[in-house]
Tab-separated table of N, CA and C in Angstrom:
chain	number	residue	atom	x	y	z
M	12	MET	N	9.954	-8.668	19.957
M	12	MET	CA	10.807	-9.455	19.098
M	12	MET	C	11.808	-10.185	19.995
M	13	ILE	N	12.009	-11.439	19.701
M	13	ILE	CA	12.918	-12.280	20.468
M	13	ILE	C	13.964	-12.848	19.515
M	14	ARG	N	15.240	-12.771	19.903
M	14	ARG	CA	16.306	-13.352	19.078
M	14	ARG	C	16.846	-14.596	19.779
M	15	THR	N	16.903	-15.686	19.044
M	15	THR	CA	17.415	-16.941	19.572
M	15	THR	C	18.287	-17.599	18.516
M	16	ASN	N	19.577	-17.738	18.794
M	16	ASN	CA	20.492	-18.429	17.876
M	16	ASN	C	20.284	-18.044	16.419
M	17	ARG	N	20.377	-16.775	16.121
M	17	ARG	CA	20.249	-16.239	14.767
M	17	ARG	C	18.841	-16.352	14.187
M	18	ILE	N	17.894	-16.798	14.959
M	18	ILE	CA	16.508	-16.869	14.501
M	18	ILE	C	15.750	-15.745	15.191
M	19	THR	N	15.053	-14.960	14.419
M	19	THR	CA	14.266	-13.875	14.978
M	19	THR	C	12.800	-14.269	14.963
M	20	VAL	N	12.172	-14.229	16.113
M	20	VAL	CA	10.747	-14.515	16.223
M	20	VAL	C	10.033	-13.182	16.343
M	21	ILE	N	9.142	-12.911	15.423
M	21	ILE	CA	8.392	-11.660	15.456
M	21	ILE	C	6.993	-11.971	15.948
M	22	GLU	N	6.627	-11.345	17.051
M	22	GLU	CA	5.312	-11.590	17.617
M	22	GLU	C	4.246	-10.873	16.803
M	23	LYS	N	3.059	-11.451	16.779
M	23	LYS	CA	1.926	-10.893	16.045
M	23	LYS	C	1.589	-9.511	16.580
M	24	GLU	N	1.374	-8.579	15.666
M	24	GLU	CA	0.981	-7.239	16.054
M	24	GLU	C	-0.517	-7.207	16.299
M	25	PRO	N	-0.960	-6.565	17.382
M	25	PRO	CA	-2.402	-6.504	17.626
M	25	PRO	C	-3.075	-5.587	16.613
M	26	THR	N	-4.295	-5.885	16.299
M	26	THR	CA	-5.071	-5.036	15.405
M	26	THR	C	-6.317	-4.565	16.129
M	27	THR	N	-6.695	-3.348	15.874
M	27	THR	CA	-7.892	-2.811	16.513
M	27	THR	C	-9.098	-2.907	15.600
M	28	ASN	N	-8.847	-3.077	14.302
M	28	ASN	CA	-9.909	-3.108	13.297
M	28	ASN	C	-10.770	-1.849	13.315
M	29	ASN	N	-10.211	-0.754	13.800
M	29	ASN	CA	-10.916	0.529	13.802
M	29	ASN	C	-10.016	1.580	13.177
M	30	PHE	N	-10.614	2.455	12.375
M	30	PHE	CA	-9.863	3.571	11.832
M	30	PHE	C	-10.099	4.773	12.723
M	31	THR	N	-9.059	5.587	12.918
M	31	THR	CA	-9.188	6.736	13.790
M	31	THR	C	-9.377	8.029	13.011
M	32	ILE	N	-9.613	7.940	11.709
M	32	ILE	CA	-9.889	9.140	10.933
M	32	ILE	C	-11.392	9.272	10.767
M	33	ASP	N	-11.869	10.496	10.609
M	33	ASP	CA	-13.318	10.671	10.590
M	33	ASP	C	-13.953	10.183	9.291
M	34	GLU	N	-15.237	9.919	9.359
M	34	GLU	CA	-15.969	9.304	8.251
M	34	GLU	C	-15.929	10.145	6.975
M	35	GLN	N	-15.931	11.471	7.087
M	35	GLN	CA	-15.899	12.314	5.892
M	35	GLN	C	-14.589	12.117	5.131
M	36	ILE	N	-13.499	12.023	5.850
M	36	ILE	CA	-12.208	11.797	5.203
M	36	ILE	C	-12.196	10.426	4.536
M	37	ILE	N	-12.711	9.412	5.228
M	37	ILE	CA	-12.749	8.065	4.656
M	37	ILE	C	-13.527	8.064	3.349
M	38	SER	N	-14.674	8.714	3.317
M	38	SER	CA	-15.520	8.674	2.118
M	38	SER	C	-14.867	9.386	0.936
M	39	GLN	N	-13.907	10.250	1.200
M	39	GLN	CA	-13.211	10.953	0.125
M	39	GLN	C	-11.999	10.169	-0.380
M	40	LYS	N	-11.673	9.070	0.243
M	40	LYS	CA	-10.503	8.287	-0.150
M	40	LYS	C	-10.899	7.260	-1.199
M	41	ARG	N	-10.505	7.535	-2.414
M	41	ARG	CA	-10.745	6.604	-3.523
M	41	ARG	C	-9.515	5.722	-3.656
M	42	ILE	N	-9.719	4.434	-3.575
M	42	ILE	CA	-8.610	3.493	-3.605
M	42	ILE	C	-8.701	2.623	-4.845
M	43	SER	N	-7.606	2.565	-5.574
M	43	SER	CA	-7.455	1.615	-6.669
M	43	SER	C	-6.693	0.429	-6.092
M	44	ILE	N	-7.225	-0.773	-6.264
M	44	ILE	CA	-6.607	-1.964	-5.682
M	44	ILE	C	-6.415	-3.024	-6.756
M	45	GLY	N	-5.286	-3.704	-6.696
M	45	GLY	CA	-5.011	-4.753	-7.667
M	45	GLY	C	-4.056	-5.778	-7.101
M	46	SER	N	-4.047	-6.935	-7.742
M	46	SER	CA	-3.152	-8.001	-7.305
M	46	SER	C	-2.865	-8.943	-8.460
M	47	ASP	N	-1.814	-9.723	-8.282
M	47	ASP	CA	-1.610	-10.854	-9.179
M	47	ASP	C	-2.331	-12.052	-8.565
M	48	HIS	N	-2.116	-13.220	-9.125
M	48	HIS	CA	-2.800	-14.425	-8.647
M	48	HIS	C	-2.454	-14.769	-7.201
M	49	THR	N	-1.239	-14.438	-6.745
M	49	THR	CA	-0.856	-14.775	-5.372
M	49	THR	C	-1.550	-13.890	-4.345
M	50	GLY	N	-1.989	-12.719	-4.755
M	50	GLY	CA	-2.669	-11.807	-3.848
M	50	GLY	C	-4.173	-11.766	-4.014
M	51	PHE	N	-4.709	-12.574	-4.913
M	51	PHE	CA	-6.134	-12.525	-5.256
M	51	PHE	C	-7.048	-12.708	-4.042
M	52	LYS	N	-6.815	-13.734	-3.242
M	52	LYS	CA	-7.685	-13.985	-2.082
M	52	LYS	C	-7.606	-12.841	-1.078
M	53	MET	N	-6.387	-12.388	-0.780
M	53	MET	CA	-6.228	-11.300	0.187
M	53	MET	C	-6.833	-10.013	-0.350
M	54	LYS	N	-6.713	-9.767	-1.640
M	54	LYS	CA	-7.315	-8.570	-2.238
M	54	LYS	C	-8.818	-8.568	-1.990
M	55	ASN	N	-9.457	-9.703	-2.184
M	55	ASN	CA	-10.899	-9.777	-1.974
M	55	ASN	C	-11.279	-9.573	-0.515
M	56	ILE	N	-10.453	-10.064	0.400
M	56	ILE	CA	-10.680	-9.811	1.826
M	56	ILE	C	-10.586	-8.312	2.100
M	57	LEU	N	-9.585	-7.653	1.518
M	57	LEU	CA	-9.393	-6.216	1.751
M	57	LEU	C	-10.485	-5.375	1.103
M	58	ILE	N	-10.975	-5.786	-0.046
M	58	ILE	CA	-12.071	-5.055	-0.688
M	58	ILE	C	-13.282	-5.034	0.244
M	59	LYS	N	-13.593	-6.164	0.830
M	59	LYS	CA	-14.720	-6.236	1.775
M	59	LYS	C	-14.421	-5.402	3.021
M	60	TYR	N	-13.240	-5.575	3.578
M	60	TYR	CA	-12.826	-4.888	4.802
M	60	TYR	C	-12.879	-3.367	4.632
M	61	LEU	N	-12.306	-2.867	3.555
M	61	LEU	CA	-12.279	-1.420	3.319
M	61	LEU	C	-13.644	-0.890	2.899
M	62	GLY	N	-14.373	-1.655	2.121
M	62	GLY	CA	-15.712	-1.248	1.710
M	62	GLY	C	-16.639	-1.081	2.897
M	63	GLU	N	-16.530	-1.963	3.874
M	63	GLU	CA	-17.343	-1.870	5.094
M	63	GLU	C	-17.009	-0.625	5.898
M	64	ARG	N	-15.856	-0.049	5.660
M	64	ARG	CA	-15.428	1.155	6.373
M	64	ARG	C	-15.648	2.422	5.556
M	65	GLY	N	-16.333	2.297	4.438
M	65	GLY	CA	-16.733	3.470	3.672
M	65	GLY	C	-15.789	3.925	2.583
M	66	PHE	N	-14.724	3.190	2.338
M	66	PHE	CA	-13.810	3.574	1.271
M	66	PHE	C	-14.419	3.250	-0.086
M	67	GLN	N	-14.128	4.085	-1.074
M	67	GLN	CA	-14.547	3.844	-2.456
M	67	GLN	C	-13.435	3.050	-3.129
M	68	LEU	N	-13.776	1.881	-3.664
M	68	LEU	CA	-12.758	0.981	-4.215
M	68	LEU	C	-12.978	0.717	-5.688
M	69	ASN	N	-11.871	0.681	-6.425
M	69	ASN	CA	-11.897	0.288	-7.826
M	69	ASN	C	-10.936	-0.888	-7.982
M	70	ASP	N	-11.465	-2.043	-8.365
M	70	ASP	CA	-10.676	-3.263	-8.499
M	70	ASP	C	-10.066	-3.333	-9.893
M	71	GLU	N	-8.739	-3.299	-9.952
M	71	GLU	CA	-8.011	-3.341	-11.223
M	71	GLU	C	-7.663	-4.762	-11.652
M	72	GLY	N	-8.083	-5.761	-10.879
M	72	GLY	CA	-7.794	-7.153	-11.214
M	72	GLY	C	-6.621	-7.661	-10.399
M	73	THR	N	-6.293	-8.828	-10.574
M	73	THR	CA	-6.816	-9.897	-11.385
M	73	THR	C	-8.144	-10.373	-10.801
M	74	PHE	N	-8.870	-11.125	-11.575
M	74	PHE	CA	-10.198	-11.524	-11.148
M	74	PHE	C	-10.329	-13.026	-10.923
M	75	ASP	N	-9.206	-13.718	-10.881
M	75	ASP	CA	-9.193	-15.146	-10.554
M	75	ASP	C	-7.774	-15.529	-10.136
M	76	GLU	N	-7.566	-16.791	-9.833
M	76	GLU	CA	-6.263	-17.249	-9.346
M	76	GLU	C	-5.383	-17.859	-10.431
M	77	LYS	N	-5.724	-17.636	-11.677
M	77	LYS	CA	-4.876	-18.123	-12.767
M	77	LYS	C	-3.577	-17.318	-12.778
M	78	SER	N	-2.487	-17.988	-13.062
M	78	SER	CA	-1.184	-17.335	-13.097
M	78	SER	C	-1.212	-16.133	-14.042
M	79	CYS	N	-0.661	-15.032	-13.567
M	79	CYS	CA	-0.640	-13.795	-14.358
M	79	CYS	C	0.592	-12.987	-13.972
M	80	ASP	N	0.807	-11.891	-14.646
M	80	ASP	CA	1.982	-11.054	-14.408
M	80	ASP	C	1.639	-9.895	-13.480
M	81	TYR	N	2.318	-9.836	-12.338
M	81	TYR	CA	2.090	-8.800	-11.332
M	81	TYR	C	2.182	-7.401	-11.921
M	82	LEU	N	3.090	-7.197	-12.860
M	82	LEU	CA	3.342	-5.839	-13.335
M	82	LEU	C	2.147	-5.224	-14.062
M	83	ASP	N	1.297	-6.043	-14.663
M	83	ASP	CA	0.113	-5.495	-15.330
M	83	ASP	C	-0.813	-4.808	-14.332
M	84	PHE	N	-0.962	-5.387	-13.156
M	84	PHE	CA	-1.870	-4.847	-12.149
M	84	PHE	C	-1.204	-3.732	-11.350
M	85	ALA	N	0.094	-3.854	-11.120
M	85	ALA	CA	0.833	-2.785	-10.447
M	85	ALA	C	0.797	-1.513	-11.285
M	86	LYS	N	0.996	-1.662	-12.579
M	86	LYS	CA	0.956	-0.507	-13.481
M	86	LYS	C	-0.441	0.101	-13.516
M	87	ALA	N	-1.474	-0.722	-13.596
M	87	ALA	CA	-2.851	-0.219	-13.656
M	87	ALA	C	-3.203	0.593	-12.412
M	88	VAL	N	-2.846	0.089	-11.245
M	88	VAL	CA	-3.116	0.807	-9.994
M	88	VAL	C	-2.322	2.108	-9.959
M	89	ALA	N	-1.041	2.045	-10.264
M	89	ALA	CA	-0.185	3.235	-10.223
M	89	ALA	C	-0.686	4.316	-11.174
M	90	LEU	N	-1.121	3.933	-12.353
M	90	LEU	CA	-1.639	4.920	-13.309
M	90	LEU	C	-2.907	5.593	-12.799
M	91	LYS	N	-3.772	4.852	-12.116
M	91	LYS	CA	-4.990	5.460	-11.541
M	91	LYS	C	-4.613	6.540	-10.533
M	92	VAL	N	-3.622	6.256	-9.711
M	92	VAL	CA	-3.187	7.232	-8.707
M	92	VAL	C	-2.484	8.407	-9.382
M	93	ALA	N	-1.592	8.131	-10.302
M	93	ALA	CA	-0.814	9.184	-10.971
M	93	ALA	C	-1.694	10.144	-11.757
M	94	THR	N	-2.796	9.655	-12.307
M	94	THR	CA	-3.693	10.505	-13.104
M	94	THR	C	-4.790	11.155	-12.268
M	95	GLY	N	-4.797	10.904	-10.967
M	95	GLY	CA	-5.793	11.519	-10.095
M	95	GLY	C	-7.130	10.799	-10.065
M	96	ASN	N	-7.207	9.630	-10.668
M	96	ASN	CA	-8.452	8.862	-10.639
M	96	ASN	C	-8.598	8.032	-9.371
M	97	ALA	N	-7.573	8.035	-8.537
M	97	ALA	CA	-7.609	7.408	-7.213
M	97	ALA	C	-6.705	8.223	-6.302
M	98	ASP	N	-7.071	8.279	-5.025
M	98	ASP	CA	-6.253	9.001	-4.048
M	98	ASP	C	-5.078	8.148	-3.576
M	99	PHE	N	-5.320	6.851	-3.482
M	99	PHE	CA	-4.301	5.904	-3.033
M	99	PHE	C	-4.437	4.616	-3.815
M	100	GLY	N	-3.370	3.847	-3.811
M	100	GLY	CA	-3.396	2.523	-4.413
M	100	GLY	C	-2.951	1.483	-3.414
M	101	ILE	N	-3.466	0.275	-3.601
M	101	ILE	CA	-3.013	-0.886	-2.835
M	101	ILE	C	-2.740	-1.992	-3.851
M	102	ILE	N	-1.547	-2.568	-3.769
M	102	ILE	CA	-1.163	-3.650	-4.673
M	102	ILE	C	-0.680	-4.828	-3.831
M	103	LEU	N	-1.099	-6.021	-4.223
M	103	LEU	CA	-0.663	-7.237	-3.541
M	103	LEU	C	-0.039	-8.211	-4.532
M	104	ASP	N	1.108	-8.743	-4.158
M	104	ASP	CA	1.706	-9.877	-4.859
M	104	ASP	C	2.309	-10.761	-3.767
M	105	ALA	N	3.145	-11.707	-4.095
M	105	ALA	CA	3.660	-12.634	-3.081
M	105	ALA	C	4.467	-11.922	-1.998
M	106	THR	N	5.406	-11.050	-2.393
M	106	THR	CA	6.278	-10.374	-1.423
M	106	THR	C	6.076	-8.865	-1.359
M	107	GLY	N	5.472	-8.280	-2.373
M	107	GLY	CA	5.323	-6.835	-2.460
M	107	GLY	C	6.464	-6.152	-3.188
M	108	ILE	N	7.579	-6.805	-3.302
M	108	ILE	CA	8.763	-6.175	-3.883
M	108	ILE	C	8.627	-5.907	-5.381
M	109	PRO	N	8.276	-6.886	-6.203
M	109	PRO	CA	8.230	-6.604	-7.647
M	109	PRO	C	7.161	-5.589	-8.037
M	110	SER	N	6.032	-5.599	-7.353
M	110	SER	CA	4.989	-4.621	-7.674
M	110	SER	C	5.401	-3.216	-7.264
M	111	SER	N	6.150	-3.100	-6.177
M	111	SER	CA	6.659	-1.801	-5.750
M	111	SER	C	7.645	-1.249	-6.773
M	112	ILE	N	8.535	-2.101	-7.255
M	112	ILE	CA	9.492	-1.675	-8.280
M	112	ILE	C	8.746	-1.191	-9.515
M	113	THR	N	7.749	-1.949	-9.940
M	113	THR	CA	6.969	-1.593	-11.128
M	113	THR	C	6.229	-0.278	-10.931
M	114	ALA	N	5.498	-0.148	-9.836
M	114	ALA	CA	4.700	1.060	-9.588
M	114	ALA	C	5.579	2.301	-9.531
M	115	ASN	N	6.767	2.172	-8.967
M	115	ASN	CA	7.661	3.324	-8.843
M	115	ASN	C	8.263	3.779	-10.166
M	116	LYS	N	8.017	3.066	-11.240
M	116	LYS	CA	8.436	3.514	-12.572
M	116	LYS	C	7.492	4.579	-13.123
M	117	ILE	N	6.315	4.714	-12.523
M	117	ILE	CA	5.320	5.691	-12.978
M	117	ILE	C	5.583	7.023	-12.282
M	118	LYS	N	5.704	8.075	-13.067
M	118	LYS	CA	5.987	9.408	-12.529
M	118	LYS	C	4.907	9.821	-11.526
M	119	GLY	N	5.354	10.312	-10.379
M	119	GLY	CA	4.444	10.785	-9.344
M	119	GLY	C	4.048	9.725	-8.333
M	120	ILE	N	4.488	8.514	-8.546
M	120	ILE	CA	4.139	7.432	-7.623
M	120	ILE	C	5.241	7.256	-6.593
M	121	ARG	N	4.804	7.113	-5.359
M	121	ARG	CA	5.693	6.806	-4.248
M	121	ARG	C	5.142	5.536	-3.598
M	122	ALA	N	5.488	4.412	-4.181
M	122	ALA	CA	5.002	3.117	-3.697
M	122	ALA	C	5.936	2.593	-2.617
M	123	ALA	N	5.350	2.067	-1.552
M	123	ALA	CA	6.137	1.537	-0.440
M	123	ALA	C	5.665	0.133	-0.091
M	124	THR	N	6.607	-0.792	-0.067
M	124	THR	CA	6.315	-2.132	0.423
M	124	THR	C	6.401	-2.066	1.940
M	125	CYS	N	5.290	-2.295	2.601
M	125	CYS	CA	5.250	-2.214	4.065
M	125	CYS	C	5.062	-3.602	4.653
M	126	TYR	N	5.723	-3.839	5.760
M	126	TYR	CA	5.715	-5.162	6.376
M	126	TYR	C	5.337	-5.126	7.842
M	127	ASN	N	5.097	-3.934	8.383
M	127	ASN	CA	4.604	-3.799	9.757
M	127	ASN	C	4.058	-2.382	9.943
M	128	ALA	N	3.528	-2.108	11.134
M	128	ALA	CA	2.921	-0.807	11.414
M	128	ALA	C	3.941	0.325	11.314
M	129	PHE	N	5.166	0.090	11.788
M	129	PHE	CA	6.187	1.130	11.743
M	129	PHE	C	6.512	1.535	10.312
M	130	SER	N	6.695	0.555	9.437
M	130	SER	CA	7.024	0.893	8.045
M	130	SER	C	5.866	1.620	7.370
M	131	ALA	N	4.633	1.270	7.708
M	131	ALA	CA	3.469	1.955	7.138
M	131	ALA	C	3.403	3.405	7.619
M	132	LYS	N	3.612	3.613	8.904
M	132	LYS	CA	3.579	4.968	9.463
M	132	LYS	C	4.683	5.829	8.849
M	133	SER	N	5.874	5.282	8.768
M	133	SER	CA	7.001	6.017	8.202
M	133	SER	C	6.770	6.339	6.727
M	134	ALA	N	6.255	5.379	5.976
M	134	ALA	CA	6.001	5.596	4.545
M	134	ALA	C	5.042	6.755	4.323
M	135	ARG	N	4.015	6.850	5.139
M	135	ARG	CA	3.031	7.925	4.986
M	135	ARG	C	3.549	9.242	5.584
M	136	GLU	N	4.040	9.183	6.805
M	136	GLU	CA	4.427	10.385	7.535
M	136	GLU	C	5.665	11.062	6.955
M	137	HIS	N	6.646	10.296	6.558
M	137	HIS	CA	7.915	10.853	6.088
M	137	HIS	C	8.026	10.926	4.574
M	138	ASN	N	7.389	9.996	3.865
M	138	ASN	CA	7.578	9.901	2.416
M	138	ASN	C	6.333	10.214	1.609
M	139	ASP	N	5.225	10.514	2.282
M	139	ASP	CA	3.953	10.798	1.607
M	139	ASP	C	3.650	9.734	0.550
M	140	ALA	N	3.907	8.473	0.903
M	140	ALA	CA	3.668	7.365	-0.030
M	140	ALA	C	2.199	7.347	-0.432
M	141	ASN	N	1.957	7.091	-1.707
M	141	ASN	CA	0.580	7.087	-2.203
M	141	ASN	C	0.124	5.720	-2.713
M	142	VAL	N	1.016	4.754	-2.722
M	142	VAL	CA	0.661	3.381	-3.084
M	142	VAL	C	1.253	2.442	-2.032
M	143	LEU	N	0.379	1.668	-1.412
M	143	LEU	CA	0.774	0.676	-0.417
M	143	LEU	C	0.918	-0.668	-1.117
M	144	VAL	N	2.074	-1.298	-0.954
M	144	VAL	CA	2.319	-2.592	-1.585
M	144	VAL	C	2.545	-3.625	-0.483
M	145	LEU	N	1.843	-4.748	-0.611
M	145	LEU	CA	1.845	-5.763	0.436
M	145	LEU	C	2.182	-7.139	-0.117
M	146	GLY	N	2.869	-7.919	0.680
M	146	GLY	CA	3.182	-9.296	0.327
M	146	GLY	C	2.124	-10.234	0.868
M	147	ALA	N	1.269	-10.727	-0.004
M	147	ALA	CA	0.163	-11.583	0.421
M	147	ALA	C	0.634	-12.940	0.937
M	148	LYS	N	1.807	-13.372	0.501
M	148	LYS	CA	2.328	-14.659	0.973
M	148	LYS	C	3.328	-14.490	2.109
M	149	SER	N	3.758	-13.274	2.357
M	149	SER	CA	4.747	-13.050	3.408
M	149	SER	C	4.155	-12.385	4.646
M	150	LEU	N	2.887	-11.991	4.589
M	150	LEU	CA	2.222	-11.354	5.723
M	150	LEU	C	0.881	-12.033	5.976
M	151	GLY	N	0.487	-12.091	7.237
M	151	GLY	CA	-0.816	-12.640	7.591
M	151	GLY	C	-1.911	-11.586	7.496
M	152	GLU	N	-3.142	-12.048	7.512
M	152	GLU	CA	-4.295	-11.154	7.370
M	152	GLU	C	-4.337	-10.083	8.452
M	153	GLU	N	-4.123	-10.446	9.697
M	153	GLU	CA	-4.197	-9.463	10.782
M	153	GLU	C	-3.088	-8.421	10.672
M	154	THR	N	-1.895	-8.839	10.292
M	154	THR	CA	-0.802	-7.884	10.096
M	154	THR	C	-1.139	-6.929	8.960
M	155	ILE	N	-1.677	-7.454	7.877
M	155	ILE	CA	-2.061	-6.606	6.742
M	155	ILE	C	-3.127	-5.601	7.162
M	156	LYS	N	-4.103	-6.027	7.930
M	156	LYS	CA	-5.150	-5.099	8.394
M	156	LYS	C	-4.563	-4.027	9.306
M	157	THR	N	-3.620	-4.402	10.150
M	157	THR	CA	-2.959	-3.416	11.012
M	157	THR	C	-2.199	-2.397	10.169
M	158	ILE	N	-1.476	-2.872	9.173
M	158	ILE	CA	-0.739	-1.978	8.276
M	158	ILE	C	-1.702	-1.004	7.608
M	159	ILE	N	-2.820	-1.493	7.135
M	159	ILE	CA	-3.807	-0.641	6.467
M	159	ILE	C	-4.383	0.389	7.429
M	160	GLU	N	-4.682	-0.024	8.650
M	160	GLU	CA	-5.197	0.919	9.645
M	160	GLU	C	-4.207	2.054	9.891
M	161	VAL	N	-2.956	1.702	10.077
M	161	VAL	CA	-1.928	2.715	10.328
M	161	VAL	C	-1.753	3.597	9.095
M	162	TRP	N	-1.699	2.995	7.923
M	162	TRP	CA	-1.527	3.725	6.659
M	162	TRP	C	-2.578	4.825	6.516
M	163	PHE	N	-3.848	4.463	6.697
M	163	PHE	CA	-4.930	5.422	6.484
M	163	PHE	C	-5.208	6.305	7.695
M	164	SER	N	-4.475	6.096	8.779
M	164	SER	CA	-4.600	6.953	9.954
M	164	SER	C	-3.418	7.912	10.081
M	165	THR	N	-2.496	7.862	9.129
M	165	THR	CA	-1.275	8.662	9.198
M	165	THR	C	-1.237	9.653	8.045
M	166	ASN	N	-1.005	10.902	8.380
M	166	ASN	CA	-0.874	11.954	7.369
M	166	ASN	C	0.594	12.309	7.165
M	167	PHE	N	0.879	12.906	6.038
M	167	PHE	CA	2.223	13.377	5.728
M	167	PHE	C	2.593	14.501	6.684
M	168	ALA	N	3.798	14.445	7.252
M	168	ALA	CA	4.247	15.420	8.246
M	168	ALA	C	4.730	16.726	7.628
M	169	GLY	N	5.142	16.709	6.371
M	169	GLY	CA	5.655	17.926	5.743
M	169	GLY	C	7.000	18.317	6.325
M	170	GLY	N	7.246	19.628	6.425
M	170	GLY	CA	8.495	20.115	6.999
M	170	GLY	C	9.715	19.607	6.257
M	171	ARG	N	10.683	19.101	7.013
M	171	ARG	CA	11.923	18.614	6.400
M	171	ARG	C	11.660	17.474	5.420
M	172	HIS	N	10.570	16.764	5.624
M	172	HIS	CA	10.232	15.659	4.724
M	172	HIS	C	9.791	16.179	3.352
M	173	GLN	N	9.168	17.352	3.318
M	173	GLN	CA	8.777	17.943	2.033
M	173	GLN	C	10.012	18.296	1.213
M	174	ARG	N	11.023	18.817	1.884
M	174	ARG	CA	12.275	19.141	1.191
M	174	ARG	C	12.853	17.886	0.524
M	175	ARG	N	12.776	16.782	1.216
M	175	ARG	CA	13.296	15.522	0.671
M	175	ARG	C	12.448	15.029	-0.494
M	176	LEU	N	11.140	15.188	-0.383
M	176	LEU	CA	10.266	14.804	-1.502
M	176	LEU	C	10.530	15.668	-2.723
M	177	ASP	N	10.799	16.938	-2.494
M	177	ASP	CA	11.133	17.826	-3.612
M	177	ASP	C	12.392	17.335	-4.332
M	178	LYS	N	13.354	16.841	-3.571
M	178	LYS	CA	14.570	16.291	-4.182
M	178	LYS	C	14.258	15.031	-4.989
M	179	ILE	N	13.375	14.197	-4.468
M	179	ILE	CA	12.965	12.998	-5.214
M	179	ILE	C	12.301	13.405	-6.522
M	180	SER	N	11.441	14.419	-6.466
M	180	SER	CA	10.778	14.899	-7.688
M	180	SER	C	11.794	15.417	-8.697
M	181	SER	N	12.829	16.085	-8.216
M	181	SER	CA	13.878	16.570	-9.121
M	181	SER	C	14.563	15.409	-9.827
M	182	ILE	N	14.858	14.369	-9.092
M	182	ILE	CA	15.472	13.176	-9.697
M	182	ILE	C	14.524	12.567	-10.721
M	183	GLU	N	13.261	12.473	-10.359
M	183	GLU	CA	12.254	11.909	-11.259
M	183	GLU	C	12.158	12.709	-12.555
M	184	ASN	N	12.250	14.020	-12.446
M	184	ASN	CA	12.152	14.883	-13.629
M	184	ASN	C	13.406	14.841	-14.496
M	185	GLU	N	14.538	14.427	-13.933
M	185	GLU	CA	15.766	14.288	-14.720
M	185	GLU	C	15.641	13.194	-15.764
M	186	LYS	N	14.759	12.225	-15.540
M	186	LYS	CA	14.572	11.114	-16.471
M	186	LYS	C	14.008	11.580	-17.802
M	187	ASP	N	13.252	12.673	-17.790
M	187	ASP	CA	12.561	13.142	-19.004
M	187	ASP	C	13.499	13.670	-20.055
């Protein structure tokens, strides 16, 4: 990263396009994926990319580039994960922010908007995030693929992080 007169230039992160988890684990990962119209093209790229690597994918829509509401697809993906019909979710909209807010309204969902490899690793390792949210208009294809590689190569660390997740669950249960 280079800083010049209040402008930050972020260099492209390299991607290996290889997953470091074994094939049996990959085949057990059921992914629910969805997007609004702004993420439609990238969603289709990711469906192909992940499918070629053995992941089981369920496309929650949208199925074209007509303007639609991100929250319908964010909710659909989050519900699949929350009910155990998917192990993980991936949601794409323009920035990732509104879909993350929506998905996190569903009990049991820990959706994280990730914007680089570090945020993806931290979301999985420290927060046991189960829904990855990406900004299709704010991130390039190679960065998104790198984020996905790190996401699916990182396990929850447990330990002190489990204690923190337990506190989050307590807050979530206070809503009821």
